[in-house]
XYZ file of C-alpha atoms in Angstrom:
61
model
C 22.302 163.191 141.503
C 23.650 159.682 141.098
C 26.356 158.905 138.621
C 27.040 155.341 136.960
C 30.148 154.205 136.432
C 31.054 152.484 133.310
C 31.766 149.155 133.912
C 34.314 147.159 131.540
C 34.280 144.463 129.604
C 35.842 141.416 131.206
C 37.932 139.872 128.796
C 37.418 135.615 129.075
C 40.307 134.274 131.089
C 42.688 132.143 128.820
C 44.534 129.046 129.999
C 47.668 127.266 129.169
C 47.337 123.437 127.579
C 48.953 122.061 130.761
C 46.236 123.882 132.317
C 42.971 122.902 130.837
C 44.176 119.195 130.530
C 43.720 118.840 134.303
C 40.330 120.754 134.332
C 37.328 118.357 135.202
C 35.365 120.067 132.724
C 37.223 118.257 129.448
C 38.280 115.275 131.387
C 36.512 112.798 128.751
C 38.094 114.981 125.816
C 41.838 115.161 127.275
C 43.618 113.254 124.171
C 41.918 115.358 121.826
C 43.118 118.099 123.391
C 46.742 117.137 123.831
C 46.761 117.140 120.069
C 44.638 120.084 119.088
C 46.024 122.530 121.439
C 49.291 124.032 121.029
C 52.144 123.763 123.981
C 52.723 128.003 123.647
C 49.133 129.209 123.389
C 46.426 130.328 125.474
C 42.703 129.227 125.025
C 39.604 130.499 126.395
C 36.833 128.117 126.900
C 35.316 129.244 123.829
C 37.730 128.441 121.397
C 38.253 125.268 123.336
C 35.018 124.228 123.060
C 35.158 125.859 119.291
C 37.988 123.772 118.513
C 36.724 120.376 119.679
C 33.479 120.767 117.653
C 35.375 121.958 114.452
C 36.793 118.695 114.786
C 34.385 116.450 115.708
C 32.453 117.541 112.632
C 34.978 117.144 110.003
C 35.069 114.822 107.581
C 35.907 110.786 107.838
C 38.737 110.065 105.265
């Protein structure tokens, strides 16, 4: 009889800033970036892409 093996859950790869500044994927977004993202931290593409729209619907002062 055939066993399964449990497979585990992948965890989202994070990136540095410096990183995901050069990645094609935000190359229209790259200033907003360089001041929403901190220096220190590491982002997946969710919160990336979390971030950016938290932003972009906020409120005009």
């Amino acid at each position: 009889m055939a066993t399964r093996r449990k497979t585990e859950a992948k965890e989202a790869p994070a990136f540095s800033k410096e990183q995901l500044l050069t990645f094609a994927k935000y190359r229209e977004r790259r200033d907003l970036l360089g001041v929403l993202l901190e220096d220190e931290q590491r982002y997946t593409y969710d919160e990336v892409d979390a971030l950016m729209n938290d932003f972009m619907k906020g409120k005009v002062k």
